[in-house]
Every structure is written in C-alpha cells, then in structure tokens.
PDB file of C-alpha atoms and ligand atoms in Angstrom:
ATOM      1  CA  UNK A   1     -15.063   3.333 -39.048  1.00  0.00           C
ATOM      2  CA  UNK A   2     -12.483   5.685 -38.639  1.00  0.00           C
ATOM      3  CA  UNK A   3     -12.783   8.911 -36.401  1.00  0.00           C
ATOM      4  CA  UNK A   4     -10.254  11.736 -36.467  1.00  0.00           C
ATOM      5  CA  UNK A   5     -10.628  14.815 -33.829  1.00  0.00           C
ATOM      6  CA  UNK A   6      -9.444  18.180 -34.174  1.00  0.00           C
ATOM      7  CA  UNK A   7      -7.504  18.663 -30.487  1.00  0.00           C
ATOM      8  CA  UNK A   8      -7.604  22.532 -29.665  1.00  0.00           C
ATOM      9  CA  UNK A   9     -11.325  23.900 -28.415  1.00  0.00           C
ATOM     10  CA  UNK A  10     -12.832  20.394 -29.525  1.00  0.00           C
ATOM     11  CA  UNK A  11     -11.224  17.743 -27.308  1.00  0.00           C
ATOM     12  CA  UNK A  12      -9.770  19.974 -24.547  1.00  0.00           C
ATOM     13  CA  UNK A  13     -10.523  23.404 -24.000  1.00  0.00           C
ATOM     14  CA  UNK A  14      -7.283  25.560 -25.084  1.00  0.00           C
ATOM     15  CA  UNK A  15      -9.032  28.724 -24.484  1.00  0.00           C
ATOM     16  CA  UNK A  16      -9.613  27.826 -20.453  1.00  0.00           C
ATOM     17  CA  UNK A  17      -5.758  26.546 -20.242  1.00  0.00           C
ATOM     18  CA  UNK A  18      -4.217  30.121 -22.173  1.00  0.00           C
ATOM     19  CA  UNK A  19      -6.261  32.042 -20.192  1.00  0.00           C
ATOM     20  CA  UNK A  20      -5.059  30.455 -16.716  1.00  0.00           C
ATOM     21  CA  UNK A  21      -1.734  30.459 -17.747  1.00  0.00           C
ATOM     22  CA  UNK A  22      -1.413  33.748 -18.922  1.00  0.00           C
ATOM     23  CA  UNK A  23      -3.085  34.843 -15.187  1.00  0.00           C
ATOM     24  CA  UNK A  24      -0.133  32.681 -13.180  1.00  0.00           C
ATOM     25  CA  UNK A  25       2.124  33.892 -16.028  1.00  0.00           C
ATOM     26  CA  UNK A  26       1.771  37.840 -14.909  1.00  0.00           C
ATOM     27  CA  UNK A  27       1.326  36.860 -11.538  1.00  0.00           C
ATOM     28  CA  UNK A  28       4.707  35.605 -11.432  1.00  0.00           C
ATOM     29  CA  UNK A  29       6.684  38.419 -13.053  1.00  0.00           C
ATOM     30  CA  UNK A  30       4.476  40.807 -11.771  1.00  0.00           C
ATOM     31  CA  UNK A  31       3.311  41.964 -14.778  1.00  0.00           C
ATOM     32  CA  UNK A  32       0.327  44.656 -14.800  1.00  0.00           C
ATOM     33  CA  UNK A  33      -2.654  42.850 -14.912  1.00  0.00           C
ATOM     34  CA  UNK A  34      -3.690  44.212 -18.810  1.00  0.00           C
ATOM     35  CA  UNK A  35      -0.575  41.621 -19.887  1.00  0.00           C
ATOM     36  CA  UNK A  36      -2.886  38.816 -19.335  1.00  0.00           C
ATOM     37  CA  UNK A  37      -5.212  39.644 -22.529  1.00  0.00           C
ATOM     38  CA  UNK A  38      -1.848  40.562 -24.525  1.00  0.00           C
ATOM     39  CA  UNK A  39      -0.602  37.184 -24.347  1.00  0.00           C
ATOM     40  CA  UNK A  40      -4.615  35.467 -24.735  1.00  0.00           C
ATOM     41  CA  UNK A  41      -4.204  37.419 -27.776  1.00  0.00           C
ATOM     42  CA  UNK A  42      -1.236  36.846 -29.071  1.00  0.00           C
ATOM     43  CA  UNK A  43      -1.285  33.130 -28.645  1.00  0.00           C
ATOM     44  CA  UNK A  44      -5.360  32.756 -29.318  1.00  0.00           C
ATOM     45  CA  UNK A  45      -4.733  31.329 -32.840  1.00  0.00           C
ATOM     46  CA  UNK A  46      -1.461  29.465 -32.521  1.00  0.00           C
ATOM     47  CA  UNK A  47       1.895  29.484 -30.554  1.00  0.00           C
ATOM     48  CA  UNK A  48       5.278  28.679 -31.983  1.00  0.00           C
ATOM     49  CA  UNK A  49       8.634  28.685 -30.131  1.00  0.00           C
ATOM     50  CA  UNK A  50       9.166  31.567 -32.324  1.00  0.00           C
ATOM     51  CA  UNK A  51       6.027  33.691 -31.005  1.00  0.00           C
ATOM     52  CA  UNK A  52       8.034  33.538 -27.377  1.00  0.00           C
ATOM     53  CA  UNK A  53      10.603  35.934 -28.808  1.00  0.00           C
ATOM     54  CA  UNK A  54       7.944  38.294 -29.989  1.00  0.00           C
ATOM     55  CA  UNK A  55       6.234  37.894 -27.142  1.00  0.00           C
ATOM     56  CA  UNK A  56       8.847  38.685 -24.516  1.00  0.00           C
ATOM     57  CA  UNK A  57       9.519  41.663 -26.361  1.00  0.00           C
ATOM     58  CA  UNK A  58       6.041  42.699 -26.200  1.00  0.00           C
ATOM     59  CA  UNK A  59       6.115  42.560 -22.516  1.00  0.00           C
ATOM     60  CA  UNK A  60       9.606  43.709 -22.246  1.00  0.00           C
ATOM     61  CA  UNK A  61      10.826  40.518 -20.584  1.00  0.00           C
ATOM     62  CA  UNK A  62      14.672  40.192 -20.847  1.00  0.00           C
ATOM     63  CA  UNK A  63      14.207  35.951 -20.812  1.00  0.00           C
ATOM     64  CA  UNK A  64      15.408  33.725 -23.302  1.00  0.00           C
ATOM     65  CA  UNK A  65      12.774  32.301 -25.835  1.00  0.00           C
ATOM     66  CA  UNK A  66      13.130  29.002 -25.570  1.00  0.00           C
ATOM     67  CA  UNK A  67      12.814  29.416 -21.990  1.00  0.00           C
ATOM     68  CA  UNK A  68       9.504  30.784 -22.118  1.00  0.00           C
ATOM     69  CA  UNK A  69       8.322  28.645 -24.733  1.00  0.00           C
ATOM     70  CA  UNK A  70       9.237  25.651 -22.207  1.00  0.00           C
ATOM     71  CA  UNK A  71       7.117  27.320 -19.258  1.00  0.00           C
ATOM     72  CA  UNK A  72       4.368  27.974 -21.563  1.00  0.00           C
ATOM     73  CA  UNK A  73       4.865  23.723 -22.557  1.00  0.00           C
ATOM     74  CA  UNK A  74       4.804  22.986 -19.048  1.00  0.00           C
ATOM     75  CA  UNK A  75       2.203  25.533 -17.592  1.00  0.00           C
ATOM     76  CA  UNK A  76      -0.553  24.603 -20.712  1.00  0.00           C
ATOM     77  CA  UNK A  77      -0.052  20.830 -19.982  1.00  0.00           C
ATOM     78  CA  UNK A  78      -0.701  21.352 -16.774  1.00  0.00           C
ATOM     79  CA  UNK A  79      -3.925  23.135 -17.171  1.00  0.00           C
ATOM     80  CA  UNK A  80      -5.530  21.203 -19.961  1.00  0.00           C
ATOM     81  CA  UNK A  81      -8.506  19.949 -19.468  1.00  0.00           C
ATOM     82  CA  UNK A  82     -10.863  17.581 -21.592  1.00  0.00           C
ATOM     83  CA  UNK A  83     -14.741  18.869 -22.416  1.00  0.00           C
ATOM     84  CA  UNK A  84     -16.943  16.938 -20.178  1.00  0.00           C
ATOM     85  CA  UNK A  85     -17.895  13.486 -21.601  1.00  0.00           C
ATOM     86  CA  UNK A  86     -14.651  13.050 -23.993  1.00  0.00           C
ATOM     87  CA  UNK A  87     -12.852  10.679 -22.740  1.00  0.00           C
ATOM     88  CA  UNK A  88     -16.053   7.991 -21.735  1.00  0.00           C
ATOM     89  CA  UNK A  89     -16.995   8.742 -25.443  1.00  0.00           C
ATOM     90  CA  UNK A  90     -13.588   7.940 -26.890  1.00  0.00           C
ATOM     91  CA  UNK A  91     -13.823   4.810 -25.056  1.00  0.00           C
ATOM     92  CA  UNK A  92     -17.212   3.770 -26.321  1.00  0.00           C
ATOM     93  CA  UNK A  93     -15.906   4.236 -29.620  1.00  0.00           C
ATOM     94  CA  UNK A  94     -12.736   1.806 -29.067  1.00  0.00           C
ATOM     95  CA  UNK A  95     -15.239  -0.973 -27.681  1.00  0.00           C
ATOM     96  CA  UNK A  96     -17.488  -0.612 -30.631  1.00  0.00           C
ATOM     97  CA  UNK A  97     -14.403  -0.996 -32.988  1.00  0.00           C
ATOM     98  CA  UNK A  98     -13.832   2.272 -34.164  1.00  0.00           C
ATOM     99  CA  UNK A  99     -10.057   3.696 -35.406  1.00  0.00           C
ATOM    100  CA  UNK A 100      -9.517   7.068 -33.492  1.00  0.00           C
ATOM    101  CA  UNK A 101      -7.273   9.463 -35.028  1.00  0.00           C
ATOM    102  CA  UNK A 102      -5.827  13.120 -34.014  1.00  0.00           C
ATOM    103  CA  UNK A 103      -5.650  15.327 -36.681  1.00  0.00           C
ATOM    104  CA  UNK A 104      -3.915  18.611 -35.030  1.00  0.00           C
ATOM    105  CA  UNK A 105      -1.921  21.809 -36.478  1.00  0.00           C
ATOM    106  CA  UNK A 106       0.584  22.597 -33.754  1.00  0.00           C
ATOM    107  CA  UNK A 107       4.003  22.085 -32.632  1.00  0.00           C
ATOM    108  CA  UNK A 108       5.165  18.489 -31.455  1.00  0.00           C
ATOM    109  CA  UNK A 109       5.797  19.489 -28.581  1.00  0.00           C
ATOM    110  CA  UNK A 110       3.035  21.110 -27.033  1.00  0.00           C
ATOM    111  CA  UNK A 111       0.242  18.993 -28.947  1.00  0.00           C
ATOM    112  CA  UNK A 112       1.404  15.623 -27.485  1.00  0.00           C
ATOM    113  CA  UNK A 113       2.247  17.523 -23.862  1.00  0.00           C
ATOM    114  CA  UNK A 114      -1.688  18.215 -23.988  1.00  0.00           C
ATOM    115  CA  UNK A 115      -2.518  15.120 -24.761  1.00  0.00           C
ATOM    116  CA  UNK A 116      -1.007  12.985 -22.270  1.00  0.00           C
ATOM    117  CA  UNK A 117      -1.698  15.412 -19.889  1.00  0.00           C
ATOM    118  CA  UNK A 118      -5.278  15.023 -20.451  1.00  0.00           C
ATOM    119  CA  UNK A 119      -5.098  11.070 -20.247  1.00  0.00           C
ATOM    120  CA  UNK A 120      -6.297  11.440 -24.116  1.00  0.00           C
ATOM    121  CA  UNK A 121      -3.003   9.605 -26.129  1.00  0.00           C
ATOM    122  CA  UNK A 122      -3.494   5.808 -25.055  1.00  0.00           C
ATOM    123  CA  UNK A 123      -6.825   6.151 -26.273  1.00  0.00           C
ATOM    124  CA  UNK A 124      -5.906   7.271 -30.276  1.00  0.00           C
ATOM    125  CA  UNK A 125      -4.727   4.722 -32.693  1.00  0.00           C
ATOM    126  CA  UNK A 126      -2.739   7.662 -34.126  1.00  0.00           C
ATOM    127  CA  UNK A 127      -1.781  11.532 -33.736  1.00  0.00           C
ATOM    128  CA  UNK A 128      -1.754  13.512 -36.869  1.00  0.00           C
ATOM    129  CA  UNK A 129       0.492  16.443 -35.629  1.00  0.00           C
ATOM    130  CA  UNK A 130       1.159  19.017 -38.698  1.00  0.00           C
ATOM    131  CA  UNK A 131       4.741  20.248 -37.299  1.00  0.00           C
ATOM    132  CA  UNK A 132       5.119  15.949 -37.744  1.00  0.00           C
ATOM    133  CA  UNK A 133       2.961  15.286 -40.689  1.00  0.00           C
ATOM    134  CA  UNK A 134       4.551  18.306 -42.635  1.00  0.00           C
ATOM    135  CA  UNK A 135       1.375  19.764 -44.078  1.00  0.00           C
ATOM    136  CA  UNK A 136      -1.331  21.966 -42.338  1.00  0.00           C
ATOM    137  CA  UNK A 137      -5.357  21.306 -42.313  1.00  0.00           C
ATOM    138  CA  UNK A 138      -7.093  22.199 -44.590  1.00  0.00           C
ATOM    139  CA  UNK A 139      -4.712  20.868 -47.192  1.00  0.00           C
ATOM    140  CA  UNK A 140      -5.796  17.544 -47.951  1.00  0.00           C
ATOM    141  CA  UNK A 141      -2.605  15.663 -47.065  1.00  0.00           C
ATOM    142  CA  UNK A 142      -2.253  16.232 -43.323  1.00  0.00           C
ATOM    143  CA  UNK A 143      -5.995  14.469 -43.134  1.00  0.00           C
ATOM    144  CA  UNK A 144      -4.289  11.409 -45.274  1.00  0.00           C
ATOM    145  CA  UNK A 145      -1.477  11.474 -43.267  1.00  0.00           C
ATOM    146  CA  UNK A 146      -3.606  11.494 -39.678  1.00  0.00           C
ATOM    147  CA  UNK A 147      -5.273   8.290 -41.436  1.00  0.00           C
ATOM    148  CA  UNK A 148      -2.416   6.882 -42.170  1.00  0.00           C
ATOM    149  CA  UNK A 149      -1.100   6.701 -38.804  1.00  0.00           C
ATOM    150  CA  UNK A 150      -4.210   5.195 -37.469  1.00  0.00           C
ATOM    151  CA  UNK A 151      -3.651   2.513 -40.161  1.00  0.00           C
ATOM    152  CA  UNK A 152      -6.508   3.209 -41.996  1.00  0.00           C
ATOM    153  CA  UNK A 153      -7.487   5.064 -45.715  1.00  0.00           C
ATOM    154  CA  UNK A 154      -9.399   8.106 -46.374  1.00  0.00           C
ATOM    155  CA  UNK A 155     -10.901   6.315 -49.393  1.00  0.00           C
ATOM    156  CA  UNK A 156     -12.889   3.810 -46.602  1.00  0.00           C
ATOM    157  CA  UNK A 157     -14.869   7.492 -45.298  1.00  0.00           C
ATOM    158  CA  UNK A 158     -15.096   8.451 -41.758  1.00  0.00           C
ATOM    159  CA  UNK A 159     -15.366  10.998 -39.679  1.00  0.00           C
ATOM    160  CA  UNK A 160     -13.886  14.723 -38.940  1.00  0.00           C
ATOM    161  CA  UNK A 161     -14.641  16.374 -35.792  1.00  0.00           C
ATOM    162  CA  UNK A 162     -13.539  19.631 -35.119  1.00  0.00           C
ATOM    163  CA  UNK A 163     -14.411  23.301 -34.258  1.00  0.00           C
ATOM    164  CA  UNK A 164     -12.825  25.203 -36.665  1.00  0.00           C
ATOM    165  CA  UNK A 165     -14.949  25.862 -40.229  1.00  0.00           C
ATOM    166  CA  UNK A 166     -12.074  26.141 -43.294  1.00  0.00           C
ATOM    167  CA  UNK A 167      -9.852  24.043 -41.170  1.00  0.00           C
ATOM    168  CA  UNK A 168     -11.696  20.628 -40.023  1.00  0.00           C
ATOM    169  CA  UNK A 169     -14.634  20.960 -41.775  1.00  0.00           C
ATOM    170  CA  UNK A 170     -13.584  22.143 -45.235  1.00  0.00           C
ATOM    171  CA  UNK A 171     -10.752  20.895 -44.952  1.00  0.00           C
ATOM    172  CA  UNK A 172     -12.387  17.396 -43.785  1.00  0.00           C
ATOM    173  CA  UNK A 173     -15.439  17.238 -46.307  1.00  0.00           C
ATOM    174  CA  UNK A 174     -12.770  18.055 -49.406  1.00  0.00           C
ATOM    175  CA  UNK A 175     -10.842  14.897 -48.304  1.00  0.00           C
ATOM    176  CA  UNK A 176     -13.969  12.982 -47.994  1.00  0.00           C
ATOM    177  CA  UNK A 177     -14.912  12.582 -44.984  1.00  0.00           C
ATOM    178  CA  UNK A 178     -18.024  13.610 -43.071  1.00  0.00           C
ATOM    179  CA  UNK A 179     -17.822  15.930 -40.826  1.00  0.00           C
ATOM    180  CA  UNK A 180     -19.298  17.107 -37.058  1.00  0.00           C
ATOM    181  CA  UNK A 181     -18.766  21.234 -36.600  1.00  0.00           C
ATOM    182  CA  UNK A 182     -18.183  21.645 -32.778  1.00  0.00           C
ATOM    183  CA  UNK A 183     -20.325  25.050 -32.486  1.00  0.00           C
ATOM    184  CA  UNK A 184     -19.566  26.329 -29.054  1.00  0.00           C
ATOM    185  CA  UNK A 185     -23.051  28.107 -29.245  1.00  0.00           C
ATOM    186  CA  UNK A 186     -22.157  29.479 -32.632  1.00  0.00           C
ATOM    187  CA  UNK A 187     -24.008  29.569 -35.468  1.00  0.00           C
ATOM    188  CA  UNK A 188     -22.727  28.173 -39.337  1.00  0.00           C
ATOM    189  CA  UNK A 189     -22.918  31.133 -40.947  1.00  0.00           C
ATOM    190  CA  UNK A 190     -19.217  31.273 -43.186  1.00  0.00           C
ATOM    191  CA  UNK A 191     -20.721  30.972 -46.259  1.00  0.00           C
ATOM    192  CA  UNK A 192     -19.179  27.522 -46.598  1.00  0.00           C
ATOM    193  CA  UNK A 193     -21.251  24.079 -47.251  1.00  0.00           C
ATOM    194  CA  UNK A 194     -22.591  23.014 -44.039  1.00  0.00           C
ATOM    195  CA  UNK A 195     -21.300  20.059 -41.718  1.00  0.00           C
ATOM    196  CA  UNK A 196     -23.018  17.002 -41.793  1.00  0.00           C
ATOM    197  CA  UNK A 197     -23.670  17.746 -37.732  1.00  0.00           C
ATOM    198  CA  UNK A 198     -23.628  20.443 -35.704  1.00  0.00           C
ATOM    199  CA  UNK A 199     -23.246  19.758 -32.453  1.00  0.00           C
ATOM    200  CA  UNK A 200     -22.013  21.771 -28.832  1.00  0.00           C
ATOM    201  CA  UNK A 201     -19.617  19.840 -28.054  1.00  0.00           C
ATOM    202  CA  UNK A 202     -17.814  16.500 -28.798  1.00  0.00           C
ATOM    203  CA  UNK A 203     -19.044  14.206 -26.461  1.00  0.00           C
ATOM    204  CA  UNK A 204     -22.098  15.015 -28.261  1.00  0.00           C
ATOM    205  CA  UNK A 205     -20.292  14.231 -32.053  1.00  0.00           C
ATOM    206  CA  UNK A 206     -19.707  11.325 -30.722  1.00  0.00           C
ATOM    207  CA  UNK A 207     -23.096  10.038 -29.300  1.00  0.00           C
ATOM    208  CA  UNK A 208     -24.777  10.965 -32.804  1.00  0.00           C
ATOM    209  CA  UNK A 209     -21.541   9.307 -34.592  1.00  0.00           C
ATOM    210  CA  UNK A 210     -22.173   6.166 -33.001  1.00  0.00           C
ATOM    211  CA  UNK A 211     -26.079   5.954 -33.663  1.00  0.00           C
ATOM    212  CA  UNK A 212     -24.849   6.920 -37.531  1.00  0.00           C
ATOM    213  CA  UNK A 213     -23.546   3.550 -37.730  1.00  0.00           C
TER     214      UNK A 213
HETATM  215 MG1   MG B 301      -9.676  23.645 -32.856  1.00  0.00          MG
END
C-alpha cells in the first residue's frame, strides 16, 4: 500500500525550526527583537530564494540574497525536528511492506536539507518535491508524480497524509487517494469534504493506517 506524507507541520515541525531561526537570526545582526515575527511571517507559508531579497529589504539588511537564502538552508536544517513517534512509525510501515512517498511543495534545496537532517530520506522510497516534480499540490499531477517516484500508481489507492486542507487533502482525495488531515488541535471546518481521518499528529495517521489494512 502506498503512503505519501506531506513534509512541512506533518512530518517535522517547520513552525518550531522558523521560529528558532528567526530568534538566532536577529540575535546575530542585532536586529530589534520585533524582526523575529517579521520574518515568522513572511516565511510562514513558503520561502523562495527570491523571498530573501524581499526580505533583506524589509529589515534593511545590505546582504546578498542568495547569501541569506543559504543561512536560512543551513540554520532550518539544523533545527528541524521530527513530531514525536515519526520516524518508529515510518519504520513499521517499511517492515509491513508499505511504499513511502514525500509529496512536498518547496524548493529542492531546502526540502531535501530537512529531510536528511531529520534522519527522514533513507526511510522514503521516493521524494515528490514540486520545485522537482514541476507541478504544485493540489493539482493532481505532483501526487502522480510523488507515486511515480516511489514506483508505484495512483490507480492502486493509498494514502495522503498531510496538514494542510485544499493542499493534501483535496488535493489527495481528487487524485484518489484517502486521506489522514493532521489537525494540530484544529477543527475541519473549510467547508470542504472531510478526510477519511483526523488525527493530531502523524505518528497517529500512521497507527490507524496500519490497522486499516
Ligand atoms: Mg504542511
């Protein structure tokens, strides 16, 4: 049975890593201390090599782009951390003959940083990155693609885990797959059909994938 994970806020916890980077970030160009929730802002959603130029403008750094971008490579790696529970659960899921997939929007760069980081790549069959892949979830291609690199077919079913609603599980149920919302103590309430699971976290997912079986 094939598994693919959203990475951001449902494997490791982006939100924890941008936040402690942006504090060592001010810190080190002693930046007032406000600076820290400009940048959590700025780069809540997404971050692009591109959003370092912005960026340094906003906080009226005089630093090259692709500079910053690199420290902000090197200082999330660093800092990311799986959700309790993760990795055990992706290795239960190996041993029981499951194909584990990543299916990520995100520069190349960063996305795979995180993951080996982490310890999470050896343990994926395949890494659906959408800067690689060329299409963005939801669209239904980047899920195919994830699949494909696993070396498996959407038309077989599976899984989607993820925290994001439109994204992974929109985005997952429209290319057929079922699909296990990450909630983070929030409620389904987008108007949107509901995941098959809702769960608090993914180690959870993957405990109730497993007994789906
Ligand atoms: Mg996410």
């Amino acid at each position: 049975m094939l598994a693919l994970f959203d990475l951001d806020n449902t494997l490791i916890d982006r939100r924890a890593a941008l936040e402690t980077w942006a504090r060592v970030f001010v810190r080190s160009r002693g930046l007032p201390q406000d600076a820290v929730s400009t940048i959590c802002g700025q780069l809540r959603a997404r971050a692009y090599p591109e959003d370092f130029a912005r960026l340094g403008r906003v906080l009226g750094l005089g630093e090259a782009p692709g500079d910053l971008w690199q420290e902000y490579v090197d200082g999330i790696a660093q800092s990311s951390r799986c959700f309790p529970g993760v990795p055990e659960g992706l290795e239960a899921l190996r041993a029981e003959g499951w194909t584990l997939g990543v299916a990520t929007n995100g520069a190349r760069d960063i996305q795979r940083a995180k993951l080996h980081a982490a310890g999470l790549a050896p343990l994926f069959h395949g890494i659906g990155i959408s800067e690689e892949t060329g299409s963005r979830k939801p669209a239904g291609g980047h899920f195919e693609a994830a699949a494909e690199l696993c070396g498996a077919k959407l038309s077989a079913g599976g899984w989607m885990v993820g925290d994001g609603p439109e994204t992974d599980m929109e985005g997952g149920r429209a290319a057929g797959l079922r699909t296990a919302w990450v909630a983070h103590g929030r409620r389904w309430n987008d108007g949107l059909p509901a995941p098959d699971l809702v769960v608090q976290g993914a180690a959870e997912a993957i405990k109730r994938m497993r007994r789906s079986v």
